[in-house]
PDB file of C-alpha atoms in Angstrom:
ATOM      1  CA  UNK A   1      -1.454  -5.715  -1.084  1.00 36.00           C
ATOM      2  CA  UNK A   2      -2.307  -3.431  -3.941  1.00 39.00           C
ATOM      3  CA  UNK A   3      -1.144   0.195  -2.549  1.00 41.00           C
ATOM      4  CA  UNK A   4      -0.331   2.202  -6.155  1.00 43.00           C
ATOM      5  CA  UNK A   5      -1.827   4.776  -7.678  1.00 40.00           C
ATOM      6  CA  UNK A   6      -6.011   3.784  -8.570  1.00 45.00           C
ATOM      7  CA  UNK A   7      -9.191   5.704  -7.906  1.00 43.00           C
ATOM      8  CA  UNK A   8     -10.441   3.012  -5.145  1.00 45.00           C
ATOM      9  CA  UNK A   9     -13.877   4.667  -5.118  1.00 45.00           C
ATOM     10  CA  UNK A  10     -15.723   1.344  -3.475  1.00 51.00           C
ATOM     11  CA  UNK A  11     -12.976  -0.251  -1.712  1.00 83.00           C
ATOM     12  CA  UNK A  12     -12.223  -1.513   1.070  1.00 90.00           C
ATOM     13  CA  UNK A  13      -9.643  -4.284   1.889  1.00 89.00           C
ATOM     14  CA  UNK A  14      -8.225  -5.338   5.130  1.00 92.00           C
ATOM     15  CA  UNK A  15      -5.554  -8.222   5.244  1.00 90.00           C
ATOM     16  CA  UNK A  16      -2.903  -9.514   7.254  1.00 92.00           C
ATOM     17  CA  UNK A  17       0.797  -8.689   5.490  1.00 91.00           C
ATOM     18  CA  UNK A  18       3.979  -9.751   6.637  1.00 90.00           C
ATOM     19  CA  UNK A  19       7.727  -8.622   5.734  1.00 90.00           C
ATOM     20  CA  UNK A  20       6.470  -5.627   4.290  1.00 90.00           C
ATOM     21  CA  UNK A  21       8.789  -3.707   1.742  1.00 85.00           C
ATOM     22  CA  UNK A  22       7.644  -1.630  -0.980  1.00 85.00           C
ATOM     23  CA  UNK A  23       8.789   1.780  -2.804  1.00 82.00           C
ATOM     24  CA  UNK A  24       7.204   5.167  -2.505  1.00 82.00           C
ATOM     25  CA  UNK A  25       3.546   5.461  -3.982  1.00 83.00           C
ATOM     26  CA  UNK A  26       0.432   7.350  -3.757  1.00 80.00           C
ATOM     27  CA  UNK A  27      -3.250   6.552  -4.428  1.00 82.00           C
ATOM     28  CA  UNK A  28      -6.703   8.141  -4.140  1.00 84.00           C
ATOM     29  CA  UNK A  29      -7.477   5.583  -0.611  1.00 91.00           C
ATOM     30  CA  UNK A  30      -6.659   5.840   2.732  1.00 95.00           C
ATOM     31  CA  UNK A  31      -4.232   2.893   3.652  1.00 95.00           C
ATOM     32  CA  UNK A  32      -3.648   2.308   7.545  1.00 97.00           C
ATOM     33  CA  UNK A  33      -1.107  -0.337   8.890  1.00 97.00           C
ATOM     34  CA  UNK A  34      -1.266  -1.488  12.644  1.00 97.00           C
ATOM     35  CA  UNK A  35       1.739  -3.858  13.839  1.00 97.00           C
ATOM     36  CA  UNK A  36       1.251  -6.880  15.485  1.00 96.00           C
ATOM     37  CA  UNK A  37       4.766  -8.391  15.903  1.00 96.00           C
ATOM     38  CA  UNK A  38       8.161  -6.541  14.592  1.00 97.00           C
ATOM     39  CA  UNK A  39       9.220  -3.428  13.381  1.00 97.00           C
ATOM     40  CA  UNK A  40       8.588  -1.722   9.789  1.00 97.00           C
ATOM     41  CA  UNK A  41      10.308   1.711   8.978  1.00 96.00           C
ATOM     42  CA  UNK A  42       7.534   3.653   7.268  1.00 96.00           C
ATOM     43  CA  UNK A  43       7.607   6.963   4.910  1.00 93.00           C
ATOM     44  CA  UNK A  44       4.877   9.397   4.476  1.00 92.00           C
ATOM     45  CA  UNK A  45       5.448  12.199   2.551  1.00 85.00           C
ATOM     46  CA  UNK A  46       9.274  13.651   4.428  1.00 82.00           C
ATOM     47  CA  UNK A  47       8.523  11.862   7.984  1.00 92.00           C
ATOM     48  CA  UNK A  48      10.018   8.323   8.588  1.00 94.00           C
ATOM     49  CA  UNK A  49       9.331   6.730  11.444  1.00 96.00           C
ATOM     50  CA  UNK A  50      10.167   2.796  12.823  1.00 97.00           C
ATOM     51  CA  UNK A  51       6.902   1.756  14.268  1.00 97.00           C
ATOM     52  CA  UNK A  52       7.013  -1.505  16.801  1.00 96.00           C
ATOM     53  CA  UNK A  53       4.217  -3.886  17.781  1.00 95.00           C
ATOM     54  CA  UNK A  54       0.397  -2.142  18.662  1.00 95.00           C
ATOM     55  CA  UNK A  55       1.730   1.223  16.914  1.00 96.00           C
ATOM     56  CA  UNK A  56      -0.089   2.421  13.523  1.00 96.00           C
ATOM     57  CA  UNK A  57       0.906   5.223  10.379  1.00 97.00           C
ATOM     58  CA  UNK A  58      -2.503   6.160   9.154  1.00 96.00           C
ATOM     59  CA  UNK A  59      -1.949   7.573   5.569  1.00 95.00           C
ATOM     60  CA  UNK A  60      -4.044  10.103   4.127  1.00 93.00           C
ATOM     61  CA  UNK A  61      -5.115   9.873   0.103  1.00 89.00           C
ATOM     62  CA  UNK A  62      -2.682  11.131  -2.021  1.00 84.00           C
ATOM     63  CA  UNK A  63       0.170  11.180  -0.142  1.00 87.00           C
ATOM     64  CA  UNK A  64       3.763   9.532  -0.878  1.00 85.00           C
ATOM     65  CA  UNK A  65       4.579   6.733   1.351  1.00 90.00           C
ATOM     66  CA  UNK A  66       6.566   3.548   1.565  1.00 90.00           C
ATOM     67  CA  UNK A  67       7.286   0.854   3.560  1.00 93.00           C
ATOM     68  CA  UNK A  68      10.856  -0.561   4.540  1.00 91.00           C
ATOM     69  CA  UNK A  69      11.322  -4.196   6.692  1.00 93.00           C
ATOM     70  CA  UNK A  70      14.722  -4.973   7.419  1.00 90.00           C
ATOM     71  CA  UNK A  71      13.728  -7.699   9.708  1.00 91.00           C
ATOM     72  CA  UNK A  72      10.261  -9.181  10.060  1.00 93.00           C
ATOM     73  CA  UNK A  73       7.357  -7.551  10.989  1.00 96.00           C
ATOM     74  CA  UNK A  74       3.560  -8.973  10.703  1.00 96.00           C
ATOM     75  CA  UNK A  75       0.658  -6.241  10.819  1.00 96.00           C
ATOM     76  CA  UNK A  76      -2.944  -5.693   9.601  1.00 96.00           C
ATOM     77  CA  UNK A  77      -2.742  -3.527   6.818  1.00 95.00           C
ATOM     78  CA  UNK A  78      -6.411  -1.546   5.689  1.00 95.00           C
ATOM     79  CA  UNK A  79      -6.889   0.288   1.824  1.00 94.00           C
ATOM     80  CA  UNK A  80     -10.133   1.926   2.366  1.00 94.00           C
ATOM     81  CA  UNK A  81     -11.734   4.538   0.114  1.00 92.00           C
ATOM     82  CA  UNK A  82     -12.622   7.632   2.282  1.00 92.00           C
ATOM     83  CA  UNK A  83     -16.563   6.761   1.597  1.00 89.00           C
ATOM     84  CA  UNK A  84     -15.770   4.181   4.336  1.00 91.00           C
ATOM     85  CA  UNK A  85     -15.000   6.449   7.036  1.00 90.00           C
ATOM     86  CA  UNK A  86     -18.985   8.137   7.201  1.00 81.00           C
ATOM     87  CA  UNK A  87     -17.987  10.708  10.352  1.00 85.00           C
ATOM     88  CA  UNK A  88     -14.428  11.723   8.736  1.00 91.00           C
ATOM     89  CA  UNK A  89     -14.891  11.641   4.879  1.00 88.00           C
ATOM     90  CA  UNK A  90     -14.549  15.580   4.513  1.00 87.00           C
ATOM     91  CA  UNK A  91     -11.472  15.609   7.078  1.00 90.00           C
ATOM     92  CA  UNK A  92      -9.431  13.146   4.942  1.00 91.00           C
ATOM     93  CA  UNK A  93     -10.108  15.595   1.582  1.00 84.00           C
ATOM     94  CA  UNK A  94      -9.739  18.591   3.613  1.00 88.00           C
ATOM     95  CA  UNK A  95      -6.986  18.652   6.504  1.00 90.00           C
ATOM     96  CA  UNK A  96      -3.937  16.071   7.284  1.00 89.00           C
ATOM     97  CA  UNK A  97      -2.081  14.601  10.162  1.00 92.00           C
ATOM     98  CA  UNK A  98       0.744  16.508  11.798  1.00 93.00           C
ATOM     99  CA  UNK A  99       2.244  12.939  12.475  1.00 95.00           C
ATOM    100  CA  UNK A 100       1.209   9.838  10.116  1.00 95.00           C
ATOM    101  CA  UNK A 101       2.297   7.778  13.028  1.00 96.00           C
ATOM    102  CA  UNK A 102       0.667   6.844  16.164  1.00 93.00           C
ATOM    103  CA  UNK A 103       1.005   5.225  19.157  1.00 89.00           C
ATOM    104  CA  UNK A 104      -2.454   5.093  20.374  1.00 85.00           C
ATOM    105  CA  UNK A 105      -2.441   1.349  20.506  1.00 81.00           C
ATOM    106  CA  UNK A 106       0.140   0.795  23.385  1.00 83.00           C
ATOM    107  CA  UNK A 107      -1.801   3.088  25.877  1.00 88.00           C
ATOM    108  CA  UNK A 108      -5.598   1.750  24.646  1.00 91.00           C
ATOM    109  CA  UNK A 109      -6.131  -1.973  24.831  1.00 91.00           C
ATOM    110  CA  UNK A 110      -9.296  -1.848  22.971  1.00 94.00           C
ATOM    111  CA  UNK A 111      -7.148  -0.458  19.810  1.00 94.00           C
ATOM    112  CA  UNK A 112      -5.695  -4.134  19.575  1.00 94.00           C
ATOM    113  CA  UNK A 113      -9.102  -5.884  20.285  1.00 95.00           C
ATOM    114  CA  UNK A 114     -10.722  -3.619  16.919  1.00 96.00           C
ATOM    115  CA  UNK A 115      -8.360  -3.975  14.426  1.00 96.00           C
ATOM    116  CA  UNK A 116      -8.546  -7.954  15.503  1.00 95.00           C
ATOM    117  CA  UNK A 117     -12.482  -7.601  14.843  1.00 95.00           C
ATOM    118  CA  UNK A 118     -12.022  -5.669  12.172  1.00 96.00           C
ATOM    119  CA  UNK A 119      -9.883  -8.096  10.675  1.00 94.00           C
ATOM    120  CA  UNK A 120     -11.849 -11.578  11.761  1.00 93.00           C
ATOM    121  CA  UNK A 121     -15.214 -10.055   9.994  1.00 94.00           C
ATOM    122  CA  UNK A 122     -13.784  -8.871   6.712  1.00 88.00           C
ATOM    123  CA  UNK A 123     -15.064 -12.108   5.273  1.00 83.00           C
ATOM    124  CA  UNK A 124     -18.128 -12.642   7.472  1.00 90.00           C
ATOM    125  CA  UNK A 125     -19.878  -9.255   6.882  1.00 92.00           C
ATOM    126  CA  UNK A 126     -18.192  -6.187   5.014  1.00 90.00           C
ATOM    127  CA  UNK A 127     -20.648  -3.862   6.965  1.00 92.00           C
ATOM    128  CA  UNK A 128     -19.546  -4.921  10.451  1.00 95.00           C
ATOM    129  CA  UNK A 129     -15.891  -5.255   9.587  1.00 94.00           C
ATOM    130  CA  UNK A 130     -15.923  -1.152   8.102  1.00 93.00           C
ATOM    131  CA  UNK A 131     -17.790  -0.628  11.470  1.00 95.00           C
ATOM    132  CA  UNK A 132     -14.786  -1.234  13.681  1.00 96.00           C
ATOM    133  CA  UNK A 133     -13.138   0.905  11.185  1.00 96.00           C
ATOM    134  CA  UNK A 134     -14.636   3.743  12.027  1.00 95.00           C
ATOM    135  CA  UNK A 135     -14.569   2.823  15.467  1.00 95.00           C
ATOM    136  CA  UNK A 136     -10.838   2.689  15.574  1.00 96.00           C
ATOM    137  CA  UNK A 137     -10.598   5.683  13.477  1.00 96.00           C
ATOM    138  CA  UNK A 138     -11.981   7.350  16.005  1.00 94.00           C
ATOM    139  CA  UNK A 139      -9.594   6.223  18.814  1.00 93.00           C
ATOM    140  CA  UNK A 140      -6.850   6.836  16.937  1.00 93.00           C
ATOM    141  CA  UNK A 141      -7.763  10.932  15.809  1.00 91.00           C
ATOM    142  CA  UNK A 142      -8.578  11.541  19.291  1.00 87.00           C
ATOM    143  CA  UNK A 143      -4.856  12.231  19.832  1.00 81.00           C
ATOM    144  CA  UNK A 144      -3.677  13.234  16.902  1.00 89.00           C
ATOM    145  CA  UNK A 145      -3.386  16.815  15.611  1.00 92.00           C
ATOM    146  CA  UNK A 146      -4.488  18.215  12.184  1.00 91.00           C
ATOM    147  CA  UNK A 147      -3.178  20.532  10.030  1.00 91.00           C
ATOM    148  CA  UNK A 148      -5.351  22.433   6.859  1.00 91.00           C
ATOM    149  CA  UNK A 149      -4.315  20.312   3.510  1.00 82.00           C
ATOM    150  CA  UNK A 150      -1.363  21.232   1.624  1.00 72.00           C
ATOM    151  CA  UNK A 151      -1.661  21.409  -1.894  1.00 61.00           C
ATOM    152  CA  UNK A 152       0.107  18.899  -3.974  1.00 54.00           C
ATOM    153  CA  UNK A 153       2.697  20.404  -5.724  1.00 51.00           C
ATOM    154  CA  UNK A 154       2.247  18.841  -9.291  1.00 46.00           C
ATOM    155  CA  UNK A 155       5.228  20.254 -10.372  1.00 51.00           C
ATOM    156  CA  UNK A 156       7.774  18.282  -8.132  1.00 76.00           C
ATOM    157  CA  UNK A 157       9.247  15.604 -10.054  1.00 81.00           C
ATOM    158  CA  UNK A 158       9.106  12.825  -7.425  1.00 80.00           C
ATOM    159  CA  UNK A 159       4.768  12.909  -7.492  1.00 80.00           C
ATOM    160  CA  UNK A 160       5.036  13.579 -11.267  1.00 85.00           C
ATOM    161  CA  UNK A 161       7.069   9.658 -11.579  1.00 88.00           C
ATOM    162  CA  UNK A 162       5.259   8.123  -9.047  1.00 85.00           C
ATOM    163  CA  UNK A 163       1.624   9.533 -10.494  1.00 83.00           C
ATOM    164  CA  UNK A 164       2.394   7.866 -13.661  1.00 88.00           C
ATOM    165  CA  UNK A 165       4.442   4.762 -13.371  1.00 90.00           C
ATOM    166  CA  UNK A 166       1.906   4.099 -10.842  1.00 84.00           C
ATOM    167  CA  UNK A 167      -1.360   4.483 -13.459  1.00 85.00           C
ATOM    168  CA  UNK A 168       0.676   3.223 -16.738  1.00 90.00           C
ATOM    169  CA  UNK A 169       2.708   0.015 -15.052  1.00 92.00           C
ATOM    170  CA  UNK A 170       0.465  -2.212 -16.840  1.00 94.00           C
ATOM    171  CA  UNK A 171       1.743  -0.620 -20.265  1.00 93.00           C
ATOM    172  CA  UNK A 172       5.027  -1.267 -21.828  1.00 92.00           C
ATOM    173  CA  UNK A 173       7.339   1.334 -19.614  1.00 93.00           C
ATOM    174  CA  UNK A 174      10.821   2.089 -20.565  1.00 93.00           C
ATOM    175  CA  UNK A 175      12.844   5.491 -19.413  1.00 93.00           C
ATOM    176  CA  UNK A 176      12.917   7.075 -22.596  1.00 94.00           C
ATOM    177  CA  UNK A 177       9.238   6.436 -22.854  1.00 93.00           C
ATOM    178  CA  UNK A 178       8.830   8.437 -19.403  1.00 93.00           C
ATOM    179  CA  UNK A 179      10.881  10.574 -20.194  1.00 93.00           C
ATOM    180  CA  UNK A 180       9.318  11.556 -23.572  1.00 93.00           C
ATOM    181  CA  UNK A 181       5.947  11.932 -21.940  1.00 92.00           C
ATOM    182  CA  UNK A 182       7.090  14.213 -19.139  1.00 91.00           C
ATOM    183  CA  UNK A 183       9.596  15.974 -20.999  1.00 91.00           C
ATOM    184  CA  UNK A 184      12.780  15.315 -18.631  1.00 91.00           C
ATOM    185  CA  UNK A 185      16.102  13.681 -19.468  1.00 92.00           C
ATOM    186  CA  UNK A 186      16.212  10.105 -19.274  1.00 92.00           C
ATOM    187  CA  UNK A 187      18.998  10.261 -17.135  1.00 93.00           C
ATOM    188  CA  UNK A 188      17.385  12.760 -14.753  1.00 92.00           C
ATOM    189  CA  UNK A 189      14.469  10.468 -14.477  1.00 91.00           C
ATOM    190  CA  UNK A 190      17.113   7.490 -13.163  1.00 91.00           C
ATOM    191  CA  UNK A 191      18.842   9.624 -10.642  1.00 90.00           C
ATOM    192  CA  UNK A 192      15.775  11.122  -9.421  1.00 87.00           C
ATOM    193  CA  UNK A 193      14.569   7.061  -8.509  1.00 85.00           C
ATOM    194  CA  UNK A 194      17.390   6.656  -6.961  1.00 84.00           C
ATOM    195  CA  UNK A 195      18.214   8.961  -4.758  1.00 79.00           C
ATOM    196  CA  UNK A 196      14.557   9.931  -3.933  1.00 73.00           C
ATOM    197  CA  UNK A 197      12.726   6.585  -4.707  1.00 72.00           C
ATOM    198  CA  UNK A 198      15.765   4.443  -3.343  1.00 73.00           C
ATOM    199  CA  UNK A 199      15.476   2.033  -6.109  1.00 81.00           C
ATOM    200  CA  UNK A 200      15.913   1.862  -9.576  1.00 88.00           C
ATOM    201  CA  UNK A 201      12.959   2.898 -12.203  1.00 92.00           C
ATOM    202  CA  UNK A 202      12.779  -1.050 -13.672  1.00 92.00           C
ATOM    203  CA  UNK A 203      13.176  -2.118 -10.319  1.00 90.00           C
ATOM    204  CA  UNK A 204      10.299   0.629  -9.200  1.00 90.00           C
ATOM    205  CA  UNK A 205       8.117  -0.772 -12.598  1.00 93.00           C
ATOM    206  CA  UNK A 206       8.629  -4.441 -11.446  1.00 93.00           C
ATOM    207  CA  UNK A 207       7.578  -3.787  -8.028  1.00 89.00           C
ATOM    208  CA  UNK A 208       4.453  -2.587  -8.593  1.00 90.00           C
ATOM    209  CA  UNK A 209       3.939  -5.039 -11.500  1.00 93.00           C
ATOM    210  CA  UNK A 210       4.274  -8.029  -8.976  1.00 93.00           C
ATOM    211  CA  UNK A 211       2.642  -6.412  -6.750  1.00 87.00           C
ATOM    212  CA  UNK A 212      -0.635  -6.662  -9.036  1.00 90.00           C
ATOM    213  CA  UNK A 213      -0.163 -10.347  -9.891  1.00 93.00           C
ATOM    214  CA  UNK A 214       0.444 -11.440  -6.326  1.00 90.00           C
ATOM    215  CA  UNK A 215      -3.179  -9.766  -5.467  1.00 84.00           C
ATOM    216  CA  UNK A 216      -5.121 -11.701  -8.406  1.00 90.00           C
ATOM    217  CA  UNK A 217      -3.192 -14.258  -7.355  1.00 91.00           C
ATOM    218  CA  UNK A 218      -4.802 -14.102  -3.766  1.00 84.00           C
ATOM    219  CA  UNK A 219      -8.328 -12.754  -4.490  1.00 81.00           C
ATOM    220  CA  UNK A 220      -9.098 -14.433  -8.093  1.00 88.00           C
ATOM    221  CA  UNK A 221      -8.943 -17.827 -10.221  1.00 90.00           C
ATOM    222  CA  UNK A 222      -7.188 -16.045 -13.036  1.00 93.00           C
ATOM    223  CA  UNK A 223      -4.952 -18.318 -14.816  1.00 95.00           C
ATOM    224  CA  UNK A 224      -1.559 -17.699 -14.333  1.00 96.00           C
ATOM    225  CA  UNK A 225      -0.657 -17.094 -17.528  1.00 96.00           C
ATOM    226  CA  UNK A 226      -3.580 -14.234 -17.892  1.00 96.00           C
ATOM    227  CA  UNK A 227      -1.964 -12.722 -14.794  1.00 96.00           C
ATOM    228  CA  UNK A 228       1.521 -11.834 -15.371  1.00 96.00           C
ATOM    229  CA  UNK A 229       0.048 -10.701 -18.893  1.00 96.00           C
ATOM    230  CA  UNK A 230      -2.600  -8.071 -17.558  1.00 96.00           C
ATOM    231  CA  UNK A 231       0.428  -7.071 -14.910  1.00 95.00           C
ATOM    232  CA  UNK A 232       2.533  -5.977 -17.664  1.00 95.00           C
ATOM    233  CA  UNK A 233       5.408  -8.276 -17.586  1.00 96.00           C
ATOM    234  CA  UNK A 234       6.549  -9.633 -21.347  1.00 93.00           C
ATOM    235  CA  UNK A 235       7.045 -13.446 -20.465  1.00 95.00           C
ATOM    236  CA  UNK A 236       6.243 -15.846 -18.372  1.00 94.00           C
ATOM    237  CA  UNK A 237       9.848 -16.428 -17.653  1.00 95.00           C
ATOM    238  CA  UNK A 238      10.790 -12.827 -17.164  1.00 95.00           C
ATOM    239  CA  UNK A 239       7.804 -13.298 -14.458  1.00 96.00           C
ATOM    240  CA  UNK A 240       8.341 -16.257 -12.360  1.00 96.00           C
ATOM    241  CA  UNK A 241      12.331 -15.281 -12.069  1.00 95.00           C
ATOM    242  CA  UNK A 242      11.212 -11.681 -10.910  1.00 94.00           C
ATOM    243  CA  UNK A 243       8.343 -13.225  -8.609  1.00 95.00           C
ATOM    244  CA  UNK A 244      10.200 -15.914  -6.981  1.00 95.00           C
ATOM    245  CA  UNK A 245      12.969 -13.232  -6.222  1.00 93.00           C
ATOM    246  CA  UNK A 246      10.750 -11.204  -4.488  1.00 89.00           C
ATOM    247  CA  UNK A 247       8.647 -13.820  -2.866  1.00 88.00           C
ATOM    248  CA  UNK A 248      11.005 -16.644  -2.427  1.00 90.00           C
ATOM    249  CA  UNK A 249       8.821 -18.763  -4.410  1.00 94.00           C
ATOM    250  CA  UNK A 250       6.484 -19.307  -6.947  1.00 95.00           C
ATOM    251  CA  UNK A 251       3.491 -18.380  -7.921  1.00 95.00           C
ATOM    252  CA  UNK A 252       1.451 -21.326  -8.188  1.00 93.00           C
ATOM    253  CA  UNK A 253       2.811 -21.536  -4.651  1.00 93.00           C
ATOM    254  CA  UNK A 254       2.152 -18.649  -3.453  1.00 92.00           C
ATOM    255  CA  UNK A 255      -1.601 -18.524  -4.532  1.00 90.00           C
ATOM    256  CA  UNK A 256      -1.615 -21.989  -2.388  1.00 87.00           C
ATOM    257  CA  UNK A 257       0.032 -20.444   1.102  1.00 83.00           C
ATOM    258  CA  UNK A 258      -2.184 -17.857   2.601  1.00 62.00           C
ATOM    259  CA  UNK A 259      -2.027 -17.606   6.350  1.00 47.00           C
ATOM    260  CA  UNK A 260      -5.393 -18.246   7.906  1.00 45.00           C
ATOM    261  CA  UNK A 261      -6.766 -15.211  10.439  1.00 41.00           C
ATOM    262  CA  UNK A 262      -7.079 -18.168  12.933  1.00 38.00           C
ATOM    263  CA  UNK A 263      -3.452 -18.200  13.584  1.00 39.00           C
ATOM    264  CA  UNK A 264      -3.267 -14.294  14.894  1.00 42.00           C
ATOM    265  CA  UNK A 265      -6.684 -14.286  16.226  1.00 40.00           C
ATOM    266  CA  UNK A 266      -7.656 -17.328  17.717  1.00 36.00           C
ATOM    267  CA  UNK A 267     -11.648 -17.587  17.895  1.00 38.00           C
ATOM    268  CA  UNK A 268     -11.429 -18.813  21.253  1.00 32.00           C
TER     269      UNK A 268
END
C-alpha cells in the first residue's frame, strides 16, 4: 500500500493487505479497509477502534489515521480519489463521519459479496470494479451519521510533521532539517513523534520510504537498484537491512510472493 500524503487525483487502487501496521498519515484520497480474517486496531483522527472480520473504517481525505496489527489480520484495503465515488464526491469535501468505523458488514451479507467483486474485477475492468465501490459506499453511509467538516487546524504540530515528512520523504530528511523548515526545536519535533506518532521521526521517514519501494516493487519492473534510490534511502545496504526488517525478507523476494485473489475469493 501507498497511504502518505499525494494528491491521488486519478486513483484508484484496491488490494488485498495483510499484517497491516503503519504510522499516522494523511493524504488527499479516501482509503477504506474491510477485514476479512483478524483484528487491526485503527486510528482516525482521536477515535481508535479494534475492528474484527466483515467490519470496515472508511477514512475521509485529509484526515490522520494509522493502522496497528498486533496479531494477524488480512483485509481488502481501497485508496480511491473522491472522483470515484460520482453520488458522494461533494459529501467527502464537505461533511465527515461521526464514527470512521462501521459495522455494516456483519448485519448485510451482500457487504462481503461487493468488496469480493470489487476486489476480483480490479484487474478485469477498472469501470466495473469502481462500480461496486459505489455500491458499497452506499450500504455502508446508510447507517452512518455525518457531521459538517471541521477545518484542519494547520497550526497543530502533529498535521504540520505528518504534511511534510509525508510530501518530502523522498528528499534527504534529517530533524534539524525539519526543524529548520518549520521553525520548532529539534528536540520538540522528536518528542512530538513519539508520544503522538508512537514512533520515532527516522523510524516514521523509513516507514514511509519502504512503503514506496514495496509498491514499485509490486506494480512496476523498476530495477531494484532505481527503487530504493527514487524512495530516498542512501544505499542499497541501508535498504535491504531496513526492508527485510520490516518485511521479513527481501526484496527481490518480495516482488516474487504476491498472494493471488484466487485464494480469498475462489471463482467457483
Amino acid at each position: 500500500m501507498q497511504p502518505f500524503y499525494e494528491d491521488k487525483q486519478d486513483e484508484f487502487r484496491c488490494t488485498l493487505t495483510r499484517d497491516i501496521t503503519f504510522p499516522a498519515h494523511l493524504h488527499s484520497a479516501v482509503e477504506l479497509i474491510y477485514l476479512l480474517e483478524g483484528s487491526l486496531e485503527v486510528t482516525v483522527q482521536n477515535q481508535t477502534k479494534r475492528i474484527r472480520k466483515d467490519e470496515a473504517a472508511l477514512i475521509f481525505p485529509d484526515m490522520v489515521h494509522s493502522y496497528l496489527t498486533t496479531d494477524a489480520c488480512l483485509g481488502i484495503l481501497c485508496i480511491f480519489s473522491p472522483a470515484y465515488a460520482r453520488d458522494y464526491y461533494h459529501l467527502f469535501r464537505k461533511q465527515q463521519p461521526e464514527s470512521p468505523f462501521l459495522s455494516s458488514g456483519t448485519r448485510n451479507p451482500d457487504i462481503p459479496l461487493a468488496f469480493g467483486r470489487m476486489l476480483r474485477y480490479r484487474e478485469l475492468s477498472l469501470s466495473v470494479s469502481a462500480a461496486w465501490l459505489n455500491l458499497i459506499l452506499s450500504f455502508l453511509l446508510s447507517d452512518t451519521v455525518l457531521l459538517p467538516r471541521d477545518s484542519t487546524d494547520s497550526a497543530d504540530v502533529g498535521y504540520r510533521l505528518i504534511s511534510y515528512v509525508s510530501q518530502h520523504f523522498q528528499e534527504p530528511l534529517t530533524l534539524d532539517s525539519l526543524a529548520r523548515e518549520l521553525h520548532f526545536n529539534k528536540y520538540y519535533i522528536s518528542r512530538v513523534f513519539t508520544a503522538r506518532l508512537r514512533c520515532g521521526f527516522y523510524e516514521y521517514v523509513n516507514r514511509l520510504r519502504l512503503d514506496y519501494a514495496a509498491r514499485q516493487l509490486r506494480t512496476t519492473d523498476q530495477r531494484i537498484t532505481a527503487i530504493w534510490q527514487d524512495a530516498g534511502f542512501e544505499s542499497q545496504k541501508t535498504f535491504n537491512r531496513n526492508f527485510l526488517a520490516c518485511y521479513h525478507m527481501t526484496p527481490s523476494r518480495y516482488r516474487k510472493t504476491q498472494a493471488p485473489i484466487g485464494e480469498v475469493f475462489p471463482q467457483s
